[in-house]
Coordinates of C-alpha atoms in Angstrom, one line a residue:
M1 CA 32.0 -12.7 -23.5
I2 CA 33.3 -9.2 -23.3
V3 CA 30.9 -8.1 -26.0
G4 CA 28.1 -9.6 -24.0
I5 CA 29.1 -7.7 -20.8
K6 CA 29.3 -4.4 -22.7
K7 CA 25.9 -5.0 -24.2
E8 CA 24.5 -5.8 -20.8
R9 CA 26.0 -2.6 -19.3
R10 CA 24.5 -0.5 -22.1
Y11 CA 21.1 -1.9 -21.4
I12 CA 21.4 -1.4 -17.7
L13 CA 22.6 2.2 -18.3
F14 CA 19.5 2.8 -20.4
A15 CA 17.3 1.4 -17.7
F16 CA 18.9 3.8 -15.1
I17 CA 18.4 6.8 -17.4
V18 CA 14.7 5.9 -17.7
L19 CA 14.4 5.4 -14.0
A20 CA 16.2 8.7 -13.3
A21 CA 13.8 10.5 -15.7
Y22 CA 10.8 8.9 -14.0
L23 CA 12.0 9.9 -10.6
S24 CA 13.2 13.4 -11.5
P25 CA 9.9 15.3 -10.7
L26 CA 10.2 14.2 -7.1
F27 CA 13.7 15.7 -6.7
I28 CA 13.1 18.8 -8.8
L29 CA 9.7 19.8 -7.6
Q30 CA 9.8 18.4 -4.0
E31 CA 6.9 19.9 -2.1
N32 CA 5.4 21.2 -5.3
A33 CA 5.2 17.6 -6.7
H34 CA 1.9 15.8 -7.1
I35 CA 1.8 12.4 -5.4
R36 CA -0.7 9.8 -4.3
V37 CA -3.2 10.9 -1.6
H38 CA -5.0 7.6 -0.8
D39 CA -3.1 5.6 1.9
N40 CA -0.1 8.0 1.5
L41 CA -0.6 11.7 2.0
D42 CA -3.8 11.0 4.0
S43 CA -2.0 8.7 6.4
N44 CA 1.5 7.3 6.2
L45 CA 3.4 10.5 5.6
A46 CA 1.7 12.2 8.5
W47 CA 2.3 9.1 10.7
Y48 CA 6.1 9.2 10.1
R49 CA 6.2 12.8 11.1
V50 CA 4.1 12.3 14.2
L51 CA 6.2 9.4 15.3
A52 CA 9.5 11.3 14.8
R53 CA 8.2 14.2 16.9
S54 CA 6.5 12.0 19.6
G55 CA 9.6 11.0 21.4
E56 CA 8.3 7.4 21.1
M57 CA 10.5 6.1 18.3
F58 CA 11.9 3.6 20.7
G59 CA 8.9 3.6 23.0
G60 CA 8.0 0.3 24.8
V61 CA 5.5 -2.2 23.4
N62 CA 2.9 -0.7 25.8
G63 CA 3.7 2.9 24.8
V64 CA 1.3 5.3 23.2
I65 CA 1.3 8.2 20.8
P66 CA 0.1 11.2 22.8
Q67 CA -0.9 13.4 19.9
I68 CA -3.6 11.1 18.5
I69 CA -7.0 10.1 20.0
N70 CA -6.1 11.3 23.5
G71 CA -3.1 9.1 23.8
Q72 CA -5.0 5.9 23.3
L73 CA -3.2 5.0 20.0
S74 CA -0.6 2.3 20.6
R75 CA 3.0 3.0 19.7
N76 CA 2.8 -0.4 17.9
A77 CA 0.3 1.0 15.4
F78 CA 3.1 3.0 13.9
G79 CA 5.3 0.0 13.1
T80 CA 8.9 -0.9 14.0
E81 CA 11.8 1.5 14.6
Y82 CA 14.0 -1.0 12.7
S83 CA 12.4 0.0 9.4
L84 CA 14.6 2.1 7.2
I85 CA 11.6 4.1 5.9
V86 CA 10.9 5.4 9.4
W87 CA 14.4 6.7 9.7
L88 CA 14.3 8.3 6.2
Y89 CA 11.4 10.5 7.4
A90 CA 13.0 11.1 10.8
L91 CA 16.3 12.3 9.3
F92 CA 15.1 14.1 6.1
P93 CA 12.4 16.6 5.1
T94 CA 9.3 14.8 3.9
M95 CA 9.7 15.0 0.2
I96 CA 13.5 14.2 0.2
A97 CA 12.6 11.1 2.3
Y98 CA 9.8 10.3 -0.2
A99 CA 12.1 10.7 -3.2
L100 CA 14.8 8.6 -1.6
S101 CA 12.4 5.9 -0.7
Q102 CA 11.0 5.7 -4.3
T103 CA 14.6 5.5 -5.6
I104 CA 15.6 2.7 -3.3
T105 CA 12.5 0.7 -4.1
R106 CA 12.6 1.1 -7.8
I107 CA 16.3 0.3 -8.1
A108 CA 16.0 -2.8 -5.9
A109 CA 12.9 -3.9 -7.9
F110 CA 14.8 -3.5 -11.2
F111 CA 17.8 -5.6 -10.1
G112 CA 15.7 -8.2 -8.3
M113 CA 13.6 -8.9 -11.4
Y114 CA 16.6 -8.7 -13.7
L115 CA 18.6 -11.2 -11.7
L116 CA 15.6 -13.5 -11.3
L117 CA 15.0 -13.6 -15.1
K118 CA 18.6 -13.8 -16.0
K119 CA 19.5 -16.7 -13.8
H120 CA 16.3 -18.7 -13.3
L121 CA 13.2 -17.8 -15.4
L122 CA 14.7 -16.6 -18.7
P123 CA 18.4 -17.5 -18.9
G124 CA 20.5 -16.8 -22.0
E125 CA 22.2 -13.7 -23.5
R126 CA 19.7 -13.9 -26.4
W127 CA 16.9 -12.8 -24.1
L128 CA 18.8 -9.7 -22.7
P129 CA 16.3 -7.2 -24.1
F130 CA 13.4 -9.0 -22.5
Q131 CA 15.2 -9.5 -19.2
I132 CA 16.1 -5.8 -19.0
G133 CA 12.8 -4.5 -20.5
S134 CA 10.6 -6.6 -18.2
A135 CA 12.7 -5.7 -15.1
L136 CA 12.5 -2.0 -16.0
A137 CA 8.7 -2.2 -16.6
F138 CA 8.4 -4.0 -13.2
A139 CA 10.4 -1.2 -11.5
L140 CA 8.1 1.5 -13.1
T141 CA 4.8 0.1 -11.7
P142 CA 2.9 2.7 -9.6
F143 CA 3.3 0.7 -6.4
W144 CA 1.9 1.7 -3.0
P145 CA 4.7 4.0 -1.7
S146 CA 4.7 3.0 2.0
G147 CA 4.7 -0.7 0.9
M148 CA 8.4 -0.2 0.2
L149 CA 9.8 -3.5 -1.0
S150 CA 7.0 -5.6 0.5
T151 CA 5.9 -6.6 -3.1
L152 CA 8.6 -5.1 -5.3
G153 CA 11.4 -6.8 -3.3
I154 CA 9.9 -10.3 -3.8
P155 CA 11.7 -11.0 -7.1
L156 CA 15.0 -10.3 -5.3
A157 CA 14.1 -12.6 -2.5
L158 CA 13.0 -15.3 -4.9
W159 CA 16.3 -15.1 -6.7
A160 CA 18.2 -15.6 -3.5
F161 CA 15.9 -18.5 -2.4
L162 CA 16.2 -20.3 -5.8
N163 CA 20.0 -19.9 -5.6
I164 CA 20.0 -21.6 -2.2
R165 CA 17.6 -24.2 -3.4
K166 CA 19.8 -25.1 -6.4
D167 CA 23.3 -25.1 -5.0
G168 CA 23.3 -23.9 -1.4
G169 CA 23.7 -20.2 -2.2
T170 CA 26.4 -17.7 -1.2
W171 CA 26.8 -15.0 1.4
K172 CA 25.2 -12.6 -1.1
D173 CA 21.9 -14.6 -1.0
Y174 CA 21.8 -14.5 2.8
L175 CA 22.7 -10.8 2.8
V176 CA 19.6 -10.2 0.6
L177 CA 17.5 -12.2 3.0
T178 CA 18.9 -10.2 5.9
L179 CA 18.5 -6.7 4.5
L180 CA 15.0 -7.0 2.8
P181 CA 13.1 -7.2 6.1
L182 CA 14.6 -3.8 7.0
Y183 CA 12.7 -2.2 4.1
A184 CA 9.6 -4.4 3.8
S185 CA 6.6 -5.4 5.8
I186 CA 5.7 -9.0 6.6
V187 CA 1.9 -8.3 6.6
L188 CA 2.0 -6.4 3.3
G189 CA 3.7 -9.0 1.3
F190 CA 6.3 -11.2 2.8
F191 CA 4.1 -13.4 5.0
F192 CA 2.4 -14.6 1.9
F193 CA 5.6 -15.0 0.0
L194 CA 7.4 -16.9 2.8
S195 CA 4.4 -19.2 3.2
A196 CA 4.4 -19.8 -0.5
M197 CA 8.1 -20.7 -0.2
G198 CA 7.2 -23.1 2.5
I199 CA 4.7 -24.8 0.2
F200 CA 7.4 -24.8 -2.5
W201 CA 9.8 -26.6 -0.2
L202 CA 7.1 -29.1 0.8
T203 CA 6.3 -29.8 -2.8
D204 CA 9.9 -30.6 -3.5
F205 CA 10.0 -32.9 -0.6
L206 CA 6.8 -34.7 -1.6
R207 CA 8.2 -35.1 -5.1
G208 CA 11.2 -37.0 -3.7
K209 CA 13.8 -34.3 -4.0
G210 CA 15.0 -34.8 -0.4
W211 CA 14.9 -32.5 2.6
N212 CA 17.1 -29.7 1.1
L213 CA 17.8 -28.4 4.6
R214 CA 19.6 -25.3 3.4
F215 CA 16.5 -24.2 1.5
L216 CA 14.4 -24.9 4.5
F217 CA 16.8 -23.1 6.8
S218 CA 16.9 -20.1 4.5
I219 CA 13.1 -19.8 4.7
A220 CA 13.2 -20.1 8.5
Y221 CA 16.1 -17.6 8.7
M222 CA 14.3 -14.8 6.8
S223 CA 11.1 -15.5 8.8
L224 CA 13.1 -15.1 12.0
I225 CA 14.7 -11.8 10.8
F226 CA 11.2 -10.5 10.1
M227 CA 10.0 -11.6 13.5
I228 CA 12.8 -9.7 15.1
V229 CA 12.3 -6.6 13.0
E230 CA 8.5 -6.7 13.4
Y231 CA 8.7 -7.5 17.1
R232 CA 5.9 -5.0 17.9
L233 CA 3.6 -6.7 15.5
V234 CA 4.5 -10.1 17.0
F235 CA 3.8 -8.8 20.5
S236 CA 0.4 -7.3 19.5
F237 CA -0.6 -10.6 17.9
L238 CA 0.5 -12.9 20.8
Y239 CA -0.4 -10.7 23.7
K240 CA -3.8 -9.4 22.7
G241 CA -5.0 -6.8 25.2
E242 CA -8.2 -4.9 25.1
P243 CA -10.4 -5.3 22.0
N244 CA -9.4 -3.0 19.1
S245 CA -11.1 -1.6 16.0
R246 CA -10.1 -4.6 13.9
D247 CA -12.4 -6.8 16.0
E248 CA -15.3 -5.1 14.2
Y249 CA -13.8 -5.7 10.7
F250 CA -16.0 -8.0 8.7
H251 CA -14.9 -9.0 5.2
A252 CA -17.1 -11.9 4.1
E253 CA -20.2 -10.0 2.8
L254 CA -20.3 -10.3 -1.0
P255 CA -22.9 -12.6 -2.7
F256 CA -21.7 -15.0 -5.3
W257 CA -22.1 -13.0 -8.5
R258 CA -20.5 -9.9 -7.0
T259 CA -17.6 -12.1 -6.0
V260 CA -17.3 -13.3 -9.6
R261 CA -17.4 -9.7 -10.8
L262 CA -14.6 -8.8 -8.3
F263 CA -12.5 -11.7 -9.7
F264 CA -12.7 -10.3 -13.2
K265 CA -12.0 -6.8 -12.0
N266 CA -8.9 -7.9 -10.1
Y267 CA -7.7 -10.1 -12.9
L268 CA -8.1 -7.5 -15.6
L269 CA -7.4 -4.3 -13.8
G270 CA -5.4 -5.1 -10.6
H271 CA -5.6 -3.6 -7.2
T272 CA -4.8 -0.1 -5.9
H273 CA -2.1 -1.3 -3.5
V274 CA -0.3 -3.4 -6.1
M275 CA -1.0 -1.7 -9.4
T276 CA 0.5 -3.6 -12.3
V277 CA -0.9 -1.7 -15.2
H278 CA -1.1 -5.0 -17.2
S279 CA -4.4 -4.7 -19.1
L280 CA -3.4 -3.1 -22.3
F281 CA -0.2 -4.9 -23.4
I282 CA 0.8 -7.6 -20.9
L283 CA -2.6 -9.4 -20.8
P284 CA -2.8 -9.8 -24.6
A285 CA 0.8 -11.0 -24.8
T286 CA 0.2 -13.7 -22.2
F287 CA -3.1 -14.8 -23.9
I288 CA -1.2 -15.1 -27.2
A289 CA 1.6 -17.1 -25.5
I290 CA -0.8 -19.5 -23.8
Y291 CA -2.6 -20.1 -27.1
L292 CA 0.8 -20.9 -28.7
V293 CA 1.6 -23.2 -25.9
Y294 CA -1.7 -24.9 -26.3
S295 CA -1.7 -25.2 -30.1
K296 CA 1.9 -26.3 -30.3
R297 CA 1.8 -28.6 -27.2
L298 CA 4.6 -26.7 -25.4
W299 CA 3.5 -27.6 -21.9
K300 CA 6.7 -29.2 -20.8
Q301 CA 9.1 -26.7 -22.5
E302 CA 7.2 -23.7 -21.1
K303 CA 6.3 -25.1 -17.7
W304 CA 7.3 -21.9 -15.9
F305 CA 5.1 -19.8 -18.0
V306 CA 2.2 -22.2 -17.7
F307 CA 2.6 -22.3 -13.9
L308 CA 2.7 -18.5 -13.6
F309 CA -0.2 -18.1 -16.0
G310 CA -2.3 -20.4 -13.9
L311 CA -1.1 -18.9 -10.6
N312 CA -2.2 -15.5 -11.7
L313 CA -5.7 -16.8 -12.2
V314 CA -5.7 -18.5 -8.8
L315 CA -4.5 -15.5 -7.0
S316 CA -7.2 -13.3 -8.4
L317 CA -9.8 -16.0 -7.6
W318 CA -8.5 -16.3 -4.1
Y319 CA -8.6 -12.5 -3.6
A320 CA -12.2 -12.2 -4.8
F321 CA -13.6 -15.2 -2.9
W322 CA -12.0 -14.1 0.3
F323 CA -14.8 -11.6 0.4
Y324 CA -17.5 -14.2 -0.4
E325 CA -20.3 -14.4 2.2
G326 CA -19.9 -18.2 2.3
W327 CA -16.9 -17.7 4.6
L328 CA -19.2 -16.3 7.4
P329 CA -19.7 -19.6 9.4
L330 CA -15.9 -19.9 9.6
T331 CA -15.2 -16.3 10.4
K332 CA -17.6 -16.5 13.2
K333 CA -15.9 -19.5 14.6
F334 CA -12.3 -18.4 13.9
H335 CA -12.1 -14.6 14.5
F336 CA -8.5 -14.3 13.2
M337 CA -9.9 -14.8 9.7
D338 CA -11.5 -11.4 10.0
T339 CA -8.6 -9.6 11.8
F340 CA -5.9 -10.9 9.4
N341 CA -6.3 -10.1 5.7
F342 CA -5.5 -13.4 3.9
A343 CA -6.7 -12.0 0.7
R344 CA -3.3 -10.4 0.4
Y345 CA -1.9 -13.5 -1.3
H346 CA -2.7 -11.4 -4.4
F347 CA 0.2 -9.2 -3.5
L348 CA 2.3 -11.8 -5.2
R349 CA 0.7 -10.8 -8.5
P350 CA 3.3 -8.1 -9.6
L351 CA 6.0 -10.8 -9.6
V352 CA 3.8 -13.3 -11.3
I353 CA 2.5 -10.9 -14.0
Y354 CA 5.9 -9.4 -15.0
G355 CA 7.6 -12.8 -14.8
S356 CA 5.0 -14.3 -17.1
F357 CA 5.2 -11.3 -19.4
A358 CA 8.9 -11.9 -20.0
L359 CA 8.3 -15.6 -20.7
A360 CA 5.4 -14.7 -22.9
L361 CA 7.6 -12.4 -25.0
K362 CA 10.1 -15.2 -25.4
I363 CA 7.4 -17.7 -26.6
I364 CA 6.1 -15.1 -29.1
S365 CA 9.5 -14.2 -30.5
L366 CA 10.3 -17.8 -31.2
Q367 CA 7.5 -18.0 -33.8
G368 CA 9.4 -16.0 -36.4
I369 CA 11.0 -12.6 -37.3
S370 CA 7.7 -10.6 -37.4
W371 CA 6.6 -12.2 -34.1
A372 CA 10.0 -11.2 -32.6
K373 CA 9.5 -7.6 -33.7
M374 CA 6.0 -7.7 -32.2
A375 CA 7.4 -9.0 -28.9
K376 CA 10.0 -6.2 -28.7
W377 CA 7.4 -3.5 -29.5
A378 CA 5.2 -5.0 -26.7
I379 CA 7.9 -4.3 -24.1
V380 CA 8.6 -0.9 -25.5
M381 CA 4.9 0.1 -25.4
Q382 CA 4.5 -1.3 -21.9
I383 CA 7.4 0.9 -20.7
L384 CA 6.0 4.0 -22.4
F385 CA 2.6 3.3 -21.1
L386 CA 3.9 3.0 -17.5
G387 CA 5.6 6.4 -18.0
L388 CA 2.1 7.9 -18.4
F389 CA 1.3 6.6 -14.9
N390 CA 4.0 8.8 -13.3
D391 CA 2.5 10.5 -10.2
E392 CA 3.0 13.9 -11.7
I393 CA 0.7 13.0 -14.5
I394 CA -2.1 10.9 -12.9
Y395 CA -2.4 13.1 -9.8
R396 CA -2.0 16.5 -11.6
Q397 CA -5.6 17.4 -10.6
K398 CA -4.9 16.7 -6.9
P399 CA -3.2 19.2 -4.5
T400 CA 0.6 19.3 -4.4
V401 CA 2.2 18.1 -1.2
K402 CA 2.6 21.8 -0.1
E403 CA -1.0 22.6 -0.9
F404 CA -2.2 19.4 0.9
F405 CA -0.4 19.9 4.2
A406 CA -0.7 23.8 4.0
E407 CA 1.8 24.3 6.7
E408 CA 1.7 28.1 6.5
M409 CA -2.0 28.4 7.0
F410 CA -2.1 25.8 9.8
Y411 CA 0.6 27.8 11.5
E412 CA -1.6 30.8 11.4
I413 CA -4.5 28.8 12.9
K414 CA -2.2 27.6 15.7
E415 CA -1.1 31.1 16.4
H416 CA -4.6 32.4 16.3
I417 CA -5.8 29.9 18.9
G418 CA -2.8 30.9 21.0
L419 CA -2.7 27.8 23.3
K420 CA -0.1 25.1 23.4
Q421 CA -1.3 22.4 21.0
E422 CA -1.3 19.7 23.7
E423 CA -3.8 21.7 25.8
Y424 CA -6.8 21.2 23.4
R425 CA -8.2 18.7 21.0
I426 CA -9.5 19.2 17.5
A427 CA -11.4 17.3 14.8
S428 CA -11.9 17.9 11.1
I429 CA -14.9 17.9 8.7
G430 CA -14.2 17.7 4.9
I431 CA -10.4 17.2 5.2
H432 CA -8.2 14.4 6.4
P433 CA -7.2 14.5 10.0
A434 CA -3.7 13.6 8.8
I435 CA -3.3 17.3 7.7
S436 CA -3.9 18.6 11.3
Q437 CA -1.7 15.8 12.7
Y438 CA 1.1 16.7 10.3
N439 CA 0.9 20.3 11.6
G440 CA 1.2 19.3 15.2
F441 CA -2.5 19.5 16.3
Y442 CA -3.8 16.9 18.8
T443 CA -6.7 15.2 17.1
L444 CA -9.7 13.2 18.3
D445 CA -10.2 11.8 14.8
T446 CA -7.7 9.7 12.9
Y447 CA -6.9 7.1 10.2
N448 CA -5.2 4.1 11.7
N449 CA -5.1 0.4 11.2
F450 CA -6.1 -0.5 14.8
Y451 CA -7.0 1.5 17.9
P452 CA -9.0 0.7 21.1
L453 CA -12.6 -0.5 20.3
N454 CA -14.0 1.4 23.2
Y455 CA -12.6 4.6 21.7
K456 CA -14.3 3.8 18.4
H457 CA -17.6 3.3 20.3
Q458 CA -17.1 6.6 22.2
F459 CA -16.3 8.6 19.1
R460 CA -19.3 7.0 17.4
K461 CA -21.6 8.9 19.8
I462 CA -20.4 12.2 18.3
I463 CA -21.7 11.2 14.8
E464 CA -24.4 8.8 15.8
K465 CA -27.3 10.8 14.2
E466 CA -25.3 11.4 11.0
L467 CA -24.6 7.7 10.6
A468 CA -28.2 6.9 11.1
E469 CA -29.1 8.9 8.0
N470 CA -26.6 7.5 5.6
K471 CA -26.2 3.7 5.2
T472 CA -22.9 4.0 3.3
I473 CA -21.0 5.8 6.0
R474 CA -22.7 3.8 8.7
N475 CA -21.5 0.5 7.2
Y476 CA -18.1 2.0 6.5
F477 CA -17.6 3.1 10.1
D478 CA -19.3 0.2 11.9
Q479 CA -17.9 -2.7 9.8
W480 CA -14.4 -1.3 9.5
G481 CA -13.7 2.0 11.2
G482 CA -10.1 2.5 10.2
R483 CA -11.2 6.1 9.3
C484 CA -12.4 7.4 12.6
Y485 CA -13.7 10.6 11.0
I486 CA -16.5 13.1 11.7
F487 CA -18.6 11.7 8.9
T488 CA -21.8 13.6 7.9
A489 CA -24.8 12.2 6.0
Q490 CA -24.6 15.1 3.6
L491 CA -20.9 14.7 2.6
G492 CA -20.7 10.9 2.9
K493 CA -17.2 9.7 2.2
R494 CA -16.0 13.1 0.8
Y495 CA -13.1 14.3 2.9
M496 CA -11.1 16.4 0.4
I497 CA -13.2 19.4 -0.2
K498 CA -11.1 22.2 -1.7
K499 CA -11.3 25.9 -1.0
D500 CA -13.3 26.6 -4.2
S501 CA -16.2 24.5 -3.1
K502 CA -19.6 26.2 -2.8
R503 CA -21.0 23.5 -0.5
H504 CA -22.6 24.3 2.9
L505 CA -23.4 21.9 5.7
K506 CA -27.1 22.5 6.2
K507 CA -28.4 20.1 8.8
L508 CA -25.4 18.9 10.8
Q509 CA -26.3 16.8 13.9
L510 CA -23.3 16.3 16.1
N511 CA -23.3 15.3 19.8
T512 CA -21.1 18.2 20.8
D513 CA -21.4 17.3 24.5
V514 CA -19.5 14.0 23.9
F515 CA -17.0 15.9 21.7
K516 CA -16.3 18.3 24.6
E517 CA -16.2 15.5 27.1
M518 CA -13.4 13.9 25.0
G519 CA -11.5 17.2 25.2
G520 CA -12.7 18.6 21.8
R521 CA -12.6 22.4 21.6
Y522 CA -12.3 23.2 17.9
I523 CA -13.5 21.8 14.6
F524 CA -11.7 22.5 11.4
S525 CA -14.3 22.5 8.7
A526 CA -13.6 22.7 5.0
I527 CA -17.1 24.3 4.4
P528 CA -19.5 26.5 6.4
I529 CA -21.8 25.0 8.9
D530 CA -25.2 26.7 8.5
N531 CA -26.7 25.4 11.7
A532 CA -23.5 25.8 13.8
A533 CA -25.4 27.2 16.8
E534 CA -27.7 24.2 17.0
N535 CA -24.6 22.1 17.4
S536 CA -23.2 24.4 20.2
L537 CA -20.5 25.7 17.8
A538 CA -19.5 29.3 16.9
L539 CA -17.5 30.4 13.9
D540 CA -14.3 31.9 15.2
K541 CA -12.4 32.8 12.0
I542 CA -12.0 31.8 8.4
F543 CA -8.5 30.9 7.1
E544 CA -7.4 30.9 3.5
S545 CA -4.0 30.9 1.7
K546 CA -2.6 30.8 -1.8
T547 CA -0.4 27.9 -0.7
S548 CA -3.3 25.8 0.7
A549 CA -5.8 23.6 -1.1
W550 CA -8.3 24.2 1.6
K551 CA -10.3 27.0 3.2
I552 CA -10.7 26.3 6.9
Y553 CA -13.7 27.5 8.9
L554 CA -12.5 27.4 12.5
Y555 CA -15.4 26.6 14.9
K556 CA -15.2 26.7 18.6
T557 CA -17.4 24.8 21.1
L558 CA -19.7 26.9 23.2

């Protein structure tokens, strides 16, 4: 027993060393680190800073964020003040908060998957290398940073629920169910997990296993905690006010064969918000294992693996077919099917994929000594492969955090304009509005999940002629509109144009009158506008800095 504990501690220590090495660039490089831009630098990191400065951290459910879209952005769009990630960014510099968030998430992910495998899916000291190895691999996945524990915390929650289901659980299980909602989002993972737990309980009941009221209570308890933490979301859902941008979100548009293609893409490659990096080593291992189960008739002995293997297929199928045009009659009748993204049941896939991976390795290793060696090499290779997906490697061609937000240069712009930032409004061309927002500018453009629909329609008038000439950006704006940007037909969906670009905007067609009516006085353009005068714009000054990824052409309205 003592030998087993020592061995377990050595494996856990090894896992911590790997995690520390993986996270070290964030702590060492800080603002000079390279991190994800999409749905991260271009949005969430700026939102946290704007919220912290707004004075609306504890603003009422009808409060607004003054800095964005003329104060028409609801405070509720920035989430709950009871989320720990909000406070990390309020209390610490951006990259310290980011590094701490990554550390919290990955450690919780590791222990959650390890405990789940050790106690429920893959018990037995014999399987310690697969328990630790799979948990470590799971913790190294390049998850969406602002998702926190919305997906990577699910194994920990499942461990607690299975404990309660089996023998009533302990205070530790309820502590897990209480704390997870403080560092996770119900719409980014746990709504789908908790509804799956409800189906699990119902299945038990229908199979004659009784009411199991403690299990049922635990599901209701965690749901209630989430409702309290996410009270702003609950309010926005129950007390729907004026129409918002999500009312023009239409998802059911893919024909059948494109839907089938999306299924294979999701199943084989995964999704950007829940990257599992499973194609090269995990997928072959699970295919080998399911063949062994089939050929040796191991269906009953390996029922957990078979279930997870099938569930993985079903989740990808559900994700793809949520976008199938065949849903249109129902979405027209039940509007909530457009405004709520039920495709996110596929956010359960990280748990399913890495749980099935551990079980697949066990099945393979039982076939003989050479098979066991192959299984161990598979987990080693998966961990090494995930190491190559470190942000510092895969985003090395992107701007560093310092270069992205370019605080020194934007301070120069602010000083050159010479007015209080709240006295004028700006918009950007060729760069994300989040950059200006992060630097304190009041913007007419934004990237947010929902905002008033009438504002979207008003802003559309500024870019109406540009949208008319480019179907891609027209559909992107009209059928979603989360990015309320000054799109141009020439640039399309390019909004990260670096300072070494030789591009020019040649035939820009903006409705500058509407821009000025909305309070717009300046445009920050990443490239020169050749016909600025035709758009009632005049070049004021060009700004460039060694510490900035961008060159800003400051245009003033005439």
